[in-house]
């Protein structure tokens, strides 16, 4: 290789190395700490039009992150409800990366309140980003710390349930319980215990506010089989199972 080409080769090699490292870091960050969408911008689209609706609230699971089309369970459930004339339309108000406090802020928005007030069916996925603390819980994990998060956040989940039920006294409201994406890690059994306690608390709150809790815990038992390539969000098959579970509970609770 000519002498003058060596500096160019070295410069290009360093540039590619930096670019690769940056891309890897961004990919990890997007999984462990997903970027939050602008709640206001998303919610302003929630204008009210005539007809009965299914409204989906929540985080990246409602948004459909991990599915091949980026849609998840909401269109599967919504299209099925439309085909059976249970609702006329559906709206996905999920916010990627949302925590309980973000959902509570969203519930204060005028257009969101109007949409929820007239909804026939409302589904919610929330709490995972609080409990898992955007992946930070994996660093120096302790069950006591996880249980401390649960103790703090369950009262906030109750406030969320109460707010949504106050907005709409008659809708069928469903909360999707949490699953364990960390089963194969050394602390997987401990995570199982904490997440089951979360879901038990959610079921207790569900009885208080007439909110159906849909089990997703048993849908994720093998990370390679049940999760997408990020090892956190569901894949297409698991989203389909979530949709089926949600539809079954809706069918049992909706009065035509």
PDB file of C-alpha atoms in Angstrom:
ATOM      1  CA  UNK A   1       0.000   0.000   0.000  1.00  0.00           C
ATOM      2  CA  UNK A   2       1.351   3.419  -0.888  1.00  0.00           C
ATOM      3  CA  UNK A   3       2.624   5.496   2.039  1.00  0.00           C
ATOM      4  CA  UNK A   4       0.165   8.303   1.426  1.00  0.00           C
ATOM      5  CA  UNK A   5      -2.771   5.870   1.729  1.00  0.00           C
ATOM      6  CA  UNK A   6      -1.906   4.735   5.269  1.00  0.00           C
ATOM      7  CA  UNK A   7      -3.143   7.899   7.029  1.00  0.00           C
ATOM      8  CA  UNK A   8      -6.378   7.741   5.000  1.00  0.00           C
ATOM      9  CA  UNK A   9      -6.865   4.061   5.843  1.00  0.00           C
ATOM     10  CA  UNK A  10      -6.260   4.653   9.554  1.00  0.00           C
ATOM     11  CA  UNK A  11      -8.622   7.657   9.584  1.00  0.00           C
ATOM     12  CA  UNK A  12     -11.409   5.706   7.870  1.00  0.00           C
ATOM     13  CA  UNK A  13     -10.939   2.737  10.214  1.00  0.00           C
ATOM     14  CA  UNK A  14     -11.214   4.964  13.287  1.00  0.00           C
ATOM     15  CA  UNK A  15     -14.290   6.683  11.877  1.00  0.00           C
ATOM     16  CA  UNK A  16     -16.032   3.351  11.222  1.00  0.00           C
ATOM     17  CA  UNK A  17     -15.155   2.117  14.717  1.00  0.00           C
ATOM     18  CA  UNK A  18     -16.616   5.232  16.324  1.00  0.00           C
ATOM     19  CA  UNK A  19     -19.714   5.015  14.137  1.00  0.00           C
ATOM     20  CA  UNK A  20     -20.278   1.358  15.065  1.00  0.00           C
ATOM     21  CA  UNK A  21     -19.803   2.087  18.758  1.00  0.00           C
ATOM     22  CA  UNK A  22     -22.255   4.988  18.576  1.00  0.00           C
ATOM     23  CA  UNK A  23     -24.835   2.862  16.817  1.00  0.00           C
ATOM     24  CA  UNK A  24     -24.522   0.080  19.406  1.00  0.00           C
ATOM     25  CA  UNK A  25     -24.858   2.558  22.261  1.00  0.00           C
ATOM     26  CA  UNK A  26     -27.927   4.120  20.682  1.00  0.00           C
ATOM     27  CA  UNK A  27     -29.509   0.705  20.149  1.00  0.00           C
ATOM     28  CA  UNK A  28     -28.936  -0.291  23.778  1.00  0.00           C
ATOM     29  CA  UNK A  29     -30.230   3.052  25.021  1.00  0.00           C
ATOM     30  CA  UNK A  30     -33.393   2.688  22.947  1.00  0.00           C
ATOM     31  CA  UNK A  31     -34.122  -0.647  24.611  1.00  0.00           C
ATOM     32  CA  UNK A  32     -33.169   0.197  28.185  1.00  0.00           C
ATOM     33  CA  UNK A  33     -34.496   3.747  28.096  1.00  0.00           C
ATOM     34  CA  UNK A  34     -36.896   4.132  25.169  1.00  0.00           C
ATOM     35  CA  UNK A  35     -37.401   7.688  23.896  1.00  0.00           C
ATOM     36  CA  UNK A  36     -40.642   9.213  25.039  1.00  0.00           C
ATOM     37  CA  UNK A  37     -42.886  10.653  22.385  1.00  0.00           C
ATOM     38  CA  UNK A  38     -44.445  14.040  22.923  1.00  0.00           C
ATOM     39  CA  UNK A  39     -47.590  13.361  24.879  1.00  0.00           C
ATOM     40  CA  UNK A  40     -49.214  16.633  23.910  1.00  0.00           C
ATOM     41  CA  UNK A  41     -48.619  16.147  20.192  1.00  0.00           C
ATOM     42  CA  UNK A  42     -49.946  12.593  20.319  1.00  0.00           C
ATOM     43  CA  UNK A  43     -52.994  13.463  22.359  1.00  0.00           C
ATOM     44  CA  UNK A  44     -54.049  16.444  20.280  1.00  0.00           C
ATOM     45  CA  UNK A  45     -54.995  13.968  17.558  1.00  0.00           C
ATOM     46  CA  UNK A  46     -57.598  12.416  19.842  1.00  0.00           C
ATOM     47  CA  UNK A  47     -60.497  14.430  18.478  1.00  0.00           C
ATOM     48  CA  UNK A  48     -63.966  13.105  19.118  1.00  0.00           C
ATOM     49  CA  UNK A  49     -66.096  11.865  16.240  1.00  0.00           C
ATOM     50  CA  UNK A  50     -69.514  10.182  16.364  1.00  0.00           C
ATOM     51  CA  UNK A  51     -69.762   6.481  17.165  1.00  0.00           C
ATOM     52  CA  UNK A  52     -68.697   4.078  19.890  1.00  0.00           C
ATOM     53  CA  UNK A  53     -64.963   3.707  20.392  1.00  0.00           C
ATOM     54  CA  UNK A  54     -62.226   1.508  21.785  1.00  0.00           C
ATOM     55  CA  UNK A  55     -59.451   3.652  23.296  1.00  0.00           C
ATOM     56  CA  UNK A  56     -56.019   2.180  24.005  1.00  0.00           C
ATOM     57  CA  UNK A  57     -53.886   3.961  26.610  1.00  0.00           C
ATOM     58  CA  UNK A  58     -50.389   3.201  27.816  1.00  0.00           C
ATOM     59  CA  UNK A  59     -46.752   2.696  26.952  1.00  0.00           C
ATOM     60  CA  UNK A  60     -44.688   0.948  24.275  1.00  0.00           C
ATOM     61  CA  UNK A  61     -46.801  -2.211  24.524  1.00  0.00           C
ATOM     62  CA  UNK A  62     -49.882  -0.276  23.469  1.00  0.00           C
ATOM     63  CA  UNK A  63     -47.764   1.435  20.813  1.00  0.00           C
ATOM     64  CA  UNK A  64     -46.745  -1.990  19.467  1.00  0.00           C
ATOM     65  CA  UNK A  65     -42.960  -1.770  19.830  1.00  0.00           C
ATOM     66  CA  UNK A  66     -41.336  -5.085  18.932  1.00  0.00           C
ATOM     67  CA  UNK A  67     -43.915  -6.194  16.367  1.00  0.00           C
ATOM     68  CA  UNK A  68     -42.843  -6.455  12.742  1.00  0.00           C
ATOM     69  CA  UNK A  69     -45.269  -3.739  11.644  1.00  0.00           C
ATOM     70  CA  UNK A  70     -44.916  -1.646  14.800  1.00  0.00           C
ATOM     71  CA  UNK A  71     -48.621  -2.058  15.574  1.00  0.00           C
ATOM     72  CA  UNK A  72     -48.892  -4.737  18.283  1.00  0.00           C
ATOM     73  CA  UNK A  73     -52.202  -5.892  19.742  1.00  0.00           C
ATOM     74  CA  UNK A  74     -54.323  -2.745  19.355  1.00  0.00           C
ATOM     75  CA  UNK A  75     -55.202  -3.072  15.638  1.00  0.00           C
ATOM     76  CA  UNK A  76     -55.885  -6.797  16.117  1.00  0.00           C
ATOM     77  CA  UNK A  77     -58.365  -6.070  18.895  1.00  0.00           C
ATOM     78  CA  UNK A  78     -59.757  -2.923  17.269  1.00  0.00           C
ATOM     79  CA  UNK A  79     -60.392  -4.502  13.869  1.00  0.00           C
ATOM     80  CA  UNK A  80     -62.068  -7.487  15.521  1.00  0.00           C
ATOM     81  CA  UNK A  81     -64.352  -5.190  17.516  1.00  0.00           C
ATOM     82  CA  UNK A  82     -65.256  -3.293  14.356  1.00  0.00           C
ATOM     83  CA  UNK A  83     -66.018  -6.501  12.455  1.00  0.00           C
ATOM     84  CA  UNK A  84     -68.467  -7.583  15.160  1.00  0.00           C
ATOM     85  CA  UNK A  85     -69.990  -4.080  15.271  1.00  0.00           C
ATOM     86  CA  UNK A  86     -69.014  -3.780  18.934  1.00  0.00           C
ATOM     87  CA  UNK A  87     -67.399  -0.402  18.213  1.00  0.00           C
ATOM     88  CA  UNK A  88     -67.297   1.917  15.227  1.00  0.00           C
ATOM     89  CA  UNK A  89     -63.617   2.846  15.502  1.00  0.00           C
ATOM     90  CA  UNK A  90     -60.565   2.676  17.724  1.00  0.00           C
ATOM     91  CA  UNK A  91     -57.780   5.056  18.747  1.00  0.00           C
ATOM     92  CA  UNK A  92     -54.271   4.224  19.928  1.00  0.00           C
ATOM     93  CA  UNK A  93     -53.133   6.879  22.407  1.00  0.00           C
ATOM     94  CA  UNK A  94     -50.164   4.864  23.666  1.00  0.00           C
ATOM     95  CA  UNK A  95     -46.892   6.728  24.257  1.00  0.00           C
ATOM     96  CA  UNK A  96     -43.606   4.914  23.838  1.00  0.00           C
ATOM     97  CA  UNK A  97     -41.618   5.043  27.077  1.00  0.00           C
ATOM     98  CA  UNK A  98     -44.573   6.285  29.158  1.00  0.00           C
ATOM     99  CA  UNK A  99     -44.549   5.849  32.907  1.00  0.00           C
ATOM    100  CA  UNK A 100     -47.520   6.117  35.249  1.00  0.00           C
ATOM    101  CA  UNK A 101     -46.897   9.814  35.818  1.00  0.00           C
ATOM    102  CA  UNK A 102     -46.907  10.418  32.055  1.00  0.00           C
ATOM    103  CA  UNK A 103     -50.250   8.683  31.666  1.00  0.00           C
ATOM    104  CA  UNK A 104     -51.675  10.725  34.529  1.00  0.00           C
ATOM    105  CA  UNK A 105     -50.531  13.925  32.782  1.00  0.00           C
ATOM    106  CA  UNK A 106     -52.124  12.717  29.558  1.00  0.00           C
ATOM    107  CA  UNK A 107     -55.412  12.128  31.371  1.00  0.00           C
ATOM    108  CA  UNK A 108     -55.522  15.819  32.256  1.00  0.00           C
ATOM    109  CA  UNK A 109     -55.719  16.859  28.615  1.00  0.00           C
ATOM    110  CA  UNK A 110     -59.095  18.077  27.447  1.00  0.00           C
ATOM    111  CA  UNK A 111     -59.287  16.073  24.202  1.00  0.00           C
ATOM    112  CA  UNK A 112     -58.179  12.870  25.925  1.00  0.00           C
ATOM    113  CA  UNK A 113     -60.858  13.327  28.581  1.00  0.00           C
ATOM    114  CA  UNK A 114     -63.491  13.866  25.900  1.00  0.00           C
ATOM    115  CA  UNK A 115     -62.430  10.739  24.037  1.00  0.00           C
ATOM    116  CA  UNK A 116     -62.387   8.606  27.175  1.00  0.00           C
ATOM    117  CA  UNK A 117     -65.730   9.938  28.373  1.00  0.00           C
ATOM    118  CA  UNK A 118     -67.448   8.610  25.253  1.00  0.00           C
ATOM    119  CA  UNK A 119     -65.467   5.352  24.982  1.00  0.00           C
ATOM    120  CA  UNK A 120     -67.160   1.985  25.196  1.00  0.00           C
ATOM    121  CA  UNK A 121     -63.940   0.038  25.832  1.00  0.00           C
ATOM    122  CA  UNK A 122     -60.627   1.239  27.299  1.00  0.00           C
ATOM    123  CA  UNK A 123     -57.419  -0.776  27.596  1.00  0.00           C
ATOM    124  CA  UNK A 124     -54.320   0.189  29.576  1.00  0.00           C
ATOM    125  CA  UNK A 125     -50.690  -0.955  29.575  1.00  0.00           C
ATOM    126  CA  UNK A 126     -48.634   0.931  32.153  1.00  0.00           C
ATOM    127  CA  UNK A 127     -46.224   0.344  35.029  1.00  0.00           C
ATOM    128  CA  UNK A 128     -43.468  -1.661  33.393  1.00  0.00           C
ATOM    129  CA  UNK A 129     -41.258   1.390  32.896  1.00  0.00           C
ATOM    130  CA  UNK A 130     -41.786   2.326  36.540  1.00  0.00           C
ATOM    131  CA  UNK A 131     -41.066  -1.109  37.972  1.00  0.00           C
ATOM    132  CA  UNK A 132     -38.132  -1.864  35.676  1.00  0.00           C
ATOM    133  CA  UNK A 133     -36.973   1.763  35.978  1.00  0.00           C
ATOM    134  CA  UNK A 134     -36.043   1.913  32.291  1.00  0.00           C
ATOM    135  CA  UNK A 135     -33.606  -0.974  32.712  1.00  0.00           C
ATOM    136  CA  UNK A 136     -31.744   0.588  35.650  1.00  0.00           C
ATOM    137  CA  UNK A 137     -33.155  -2.061  37.977  1.00  0.00           C
ATOM    138  CA  UNK A 138     -30.807  -4.575  36.342  1.00  0.00           C
ATOM    139  CA  UNK A 139     -27.784  -2.711  37.701  1.00  0.00           C
ATOM    140  CA  UNK A 140     -26.940  -4.050  41.170  1.00  0.00           C
ATOM    141  CA  UNK A 141     -30.354  -5.684  41.415  1.00  0.00           C
ATOM    142  CA  UNK A 142     -31.912  -6.301  44.803  1.00  0.00           C
ATOM    143  CA  UNK A 143     -35.381  -7.623  45.491  1.00  0.00           C
ATOM    144  CA  UNK A 144     -35.810  -5.123  48.339  1.00  0.00           C
ATOM    145  CA  UNK A 145     -35.235  -2.248  45.897  1.00  0.00           C
ATOM    146  CA  UNK A 146     -37.749  -3.698  43.451  1.00  0.00           C
ATOM    147  CA  UNK A 147     -40.323  -4.158  46.202  1.00  0.00           C
ATOM    148  CA  UNK A 148     -39.682  -0.578  47.294  1.00  0.00           C
ATOM    149  CA  UNK A 149     -40.546   0.623  43.771  1.00  0.00           C
ATOM    150  CA  UNK A 150     -43.694  -1.469  43.879  1.00  0.00           C
ATOM    151  CA  UNK A 151     -44.706   0.010  47.225  1.00  0.00           C
ATOM    152  CA  UNK A 152     -44.283   3.524  45.817  1.00  0.00           C
ATOM    153  CA  UNK A 153     -45.923   2.988  42.432  1.00  0.00           C
ATOM    154  CA  UNK A 154     -48.980   0.888  43.263  1.00  0.00           C
ATOM    155  CA  UNK A 155     -50.682   3.882  44.965  1.00  0.00           C
ATOM    156  CA  UNK A 156     -49.995   5.865  41.770  1.00  0.00           C
ATOM    157  CA  UNK A 157     -51.515   3.062  39.725  1.00  0.00           C
ATOM    158  CA  UNK A 158     -54.579   3.283  41.955  1.00  0.00           C
ATOM    159  CA  UNK A 159     -54.870   7.023  41.308  1.00  0.00           C
ATOM    160  CA  UNK A 160     -54.721   6.273  37.584  1.00  0.00           C
ATOM    161  CA  UNK A 161     -57.475   3.660  37.827  1.00  0.00           C
ATOM    162  CA  UNK A 162     -59.591   6.031  39.900  1.00  0.00           C
ATOM    163  CA  UNK A 163     -59.136   8.896  37.428  1.00  0.00           C
ATOM    164  CA  UNK A 164     -60.078   6.815  34.386  1.00  0.00           C
ATOM    165  CA  UNK A 165     -63.110   5.333  36.130  1.00  0.00           C
ATOM    166  CA  UNK A 166     -64.204   8.818  37.230  1.00  0.00           C
ATOM    167  CA  UNK A 167     -63.980  10.023  33.633  1.00  0.00           C
ATOM    168  CA  UNK A 168     -66.087   7.112  32.366  1.00  0.00           C
ATOM    169  CA  UNK A 169     -68.449   5.360  34.762  1.00  0.00           C
ATOM    170  CA  UNK A 170     -69.756   2.800  32.260  1.00  0.00           C
ATOM    171  CA  UNK A 171     -66.930   1.705  29.948  1.00  0.00           C
ATOM    172  CA  UNK A 172     -65.391  -1.746  30.060  1.00  0.00           C
ATOM    173  CA  UNK A 173     -61.878  -0.942  31.278  1.00  0.00           C
ATOM    174  CA  UNK A 174     -59.070  -3.457  31.036  1.00  0.00           C
ATOM    175  CA  UNK A 175     -55.553  -3.385  32.470  1.00  0.00           C
ATOM    176  CA  UNK A 176     -52.882  -5.607  30.963  1.00  0.00           C
ATOM    177  CA  UNK A 177     -50.819  -7.147  33.752  1.00  0.00           C
ATOM    178  CA  UNK A 178     -47.025  -7.235  33.560  1.00  0.00           C
ATOM    179  CA  UNK A 179     -44.881 -10.122  32.317  1.00  0.00           C
ATOM    180  CA  UNK A 180     -41.269 -10.957  33.165  1.00  0.00           C
ATOM    181  CA  UNK A 181     -38.828 -10.252  30.306  1.00  0.00           C
ATOM    182  CA  UNK A 182     -35.878 -11.169  32.545  1.00  0.00           C
ATOM    183  CA  UNK A 183     -36.687 -14.813  33.318  1.00  0.00           C
ATOM    184  CA  UNK A 184     -33.383 -16.091  31.929  1.00  0.00           C
ATOM    185  CA  UNK A 185     -31.216 -13.734  33.981  1.00  0.00           C
ATOM    186  CA  UNK A 186     -29.665 -14.881  37.285  1.00  0.00           C
ATOM    187  CA  UNK A 187     -32.331 -12.944  39.229  1.00  0.00           C
ATOM    188  CA  UNK A 188     -35.176 -14.188  37.030  1.00  0.00           C
ATOM    189  CA  UNK A 189     -36.979 -16.014  39.854  1.00  0.00           C
ATOM    190  CA  UNK A 190     -36.835 -12.915  42.032  1.00  0.00           C
ATOM    191  CA  UNK A 191     -38.307 -10.846  39.198  1.00  0.00           C
ATOM    192  CA  UNK A 192     -41.081 -13.425  38.899  1.00  0.00           C
ATOM    193  CA  UNK A 193     -41.974 -12.922  42.546  1.00  0.00           C
ATOM    194  CA  UNK A 194     -41.960  -9.101  42.332  1.00  0.00           C
ATOM    195  CA  UNK A 195     -44.000  -8.977  39.122  1.00  0.00           C
ATOM    196  CA  UNK A 196     -46.560 -11.421  40.491  1.00  0.00           C
ATOM    197  CA  UNK A 197     -46.945  -9.168  43.540  1.00  0.00           C
ATOM    198  CA  UNK A 198     -47.507  -6.220  41.190  1.00  0.00           C
ATOM    199  CA  UNK A 199     -50.169  -8.122  39.278  1.00  0.00           C
ATOM    200  CA  UNK A 200     -51.861  -9.256  42.482  1.00  0.00           C
ATOM    201  CA  UNK A 201     -52.026  -5.637  43.639  1.00  0.00           C
ATOM    202  CA  UNK A 202     -53.448  -4.615  40.256  1.00  0.00           C
ATOM    203  CA  UNK A 203     -56.153  -7.287  40.536  1.00  0.00           C
ATOM    204  CA  UNK A 204     -57.110  -5.997  43.987  1.00  0.00           C
ATOM    205  CA  UNK A 205     -57.399  -2.473  42.586  1.00  0.00           C
ATOM    206  CA  UNK A 206     -59.342  -3.844  39.627  1.00  0.00           C
ATOM    207  CA  UNK A 207     -62.004  -5.204  41.947  1.00  0.00           C
ATOM    208  CA  UNK A 208     -62.254  -1.817  43.663  1.00  0.00           C
ATOM    209  CA  UNK A 209     -62.665   0.204  40.449  1.00  0.00           C
ATOM    210  CA  UNK A 210     -64.415  -2.378  38.269  1.00  0.00           C
ATOM    211  CA  UNK A 211     -61.396  -2.779  36.003  1.00  0.00           C
ATOM    212  CA  UNK A 212     -60.648  -6.152  34.437  1.00  0.00           C
ATOM    213  CA  UNK A 213     -57.024  -7.298  34.757  1.00  0.00           C
ATOM    214  CA  UNK A 214     -55.839  -9.358  31.788  1.00  0.00           C
ATOM    215  CA  UNK A 215     -53.070 -11.861  32.456  1.00  0.00           C
ATOM    216  CA  UNK A 216     -49.957 -11.555  30.296  1.00  0.00           C
ATOM    217  CA  UNK A 217     -47.519 -13.106  32.787  1.00  0.00           C
ATOM    218  CA  UNK A 218     -48.032 -16.611  31.430  1.00  0.00           C
ATOM    219  CA  UNK A 219     -47.604 -15.474  27.818  1.00  0.00           C
ATOM    220  CA  UNK A 220     -43.874 -14.885  28.257  1.00  0.00           C
ATOM    221  CA  UNK A 221     -42.087 -17.983  29.542  1.00  0.00           C
ATOM    222  CA  UNK A 222     -39.241 -18.246  27.005  1.00  0.00           C
ATOM    223  CA  UNK A 223     -37.485 -15.025  25.993  1.00  0.00           C
ATOM    224  CA  UNK A 224     -36.126 -16.387  22.705  1.00  0.00           C
ATOM    225  CA  UNK A 225     -39.527 -17.677  21.655  1.00  0.00           C
ATOM    226  CA  UNK A 226     -41.871 -15.036  23.078  1.00  0.00           C
ATOM    227  CA  UNK A 227     -39.981 -11.735  22.816  1.00  0.00           C
ATOM    228  CA  UNK A 228     -38.737  -9.619  19.939  1.00  0.00           C
ATOM    229  CA  UNK A 229     -35.052  -9.185  19.115  1.00  0.00           C
ATOM    230  CA  UNK A 230     -34.668  -6.550  21.866  1.00  0.00           C
ATOM    231  CA  UNK A 231     -35.466  -9.243  24.477  1.00  0.00           C
ATOM    232  CA  UNK A 232     -37.935  -6.917  26.168  1.00  0.00           C
ATOM    233  CA  UNK A 233     -40.989  -6.296  23.998  1.00  0.00           C
ATOM    234  CA  UNK A 234     -43.330  -9.016  22.667  1.00  0.00           C
ATOM    235  CA  UNK A 235     -42.911 -10.423  19.178  1.00  0.00           C
ATOM    236  CA  UNK A 236     -45.769 -10.838  16.696  1.00  0.00           C
ATOM    237  CA  UNK A 237     -46.888 -14.198  18.101  1.00  0.00           C
ATOM    238  CA  UNK A 238     -47.028 -12.908  21.678  1.00  0.00           C
ATOM    239  CA  UNK A 239     -48.853  -9.730  20.648  1.00  0.00           C
ATOM    240  CA  UNK A 240     -51.404 -11.988  18.942  1.00  0.00           C
ATOM    241  CA  UNK A 241     -51.831 -13.935  22.183  1.00  0.00           C
ATOM    242  CA  UNK A 242     -52.239 -10.670  24.079  1.00  0.00           C
ATOM    243  CA  UNK A 243     -54.909  -9.581  21.613  1.00  0.00           C
ATOM    244  CA  UNK A 244     -56.729 -12.912  21.977  1.00  0.00           C
ATOM    245  CA  UNK A 245     -56.649 -12.672  25.781  1.00  0.00           C
ATOM    246  CA  UNK A 246     -57.894  -9.098  25.720  1.00  0.00           C
ATOM    247  CA  UNK A 247     -60.660  -9.913  23.228  1.00  0.00           C
ATOM    248  CA  UNK A 248     -61.835 -12.834  25.359  1.00  0.00           C
ATOM    249  CA  UNK A 249     -62.199 -10.643  28.453  1.00  0.00           C
ATOM    250  CA  UNK A 250     -63.945  -7.939  26.411  1.00  0.00           C
ATOM    251  CA  UNK A 251     -66.380 -10.491  25.022  1.00  0.00           C
ATOM    252  CA  UNK A 252     -67.295 -11.605  28.536  1.00  0.00           C
ATOM    253  CA  UNK A 253     -67.855  -8.071  29.812  1.00  0.00           C
ATOM    254  CA  UNK A 254     -69.320  -6.024  26.976  1.00  0.00           C
ATOM    255  CA  UNK A 255     -73.098  -5.711  27.029  1.00  0.00           C
ATOM    256  CA  UNK A 256     -74.486  -4.967  23.576  1.00  0.00           C
TER     257      UNK A 256
END
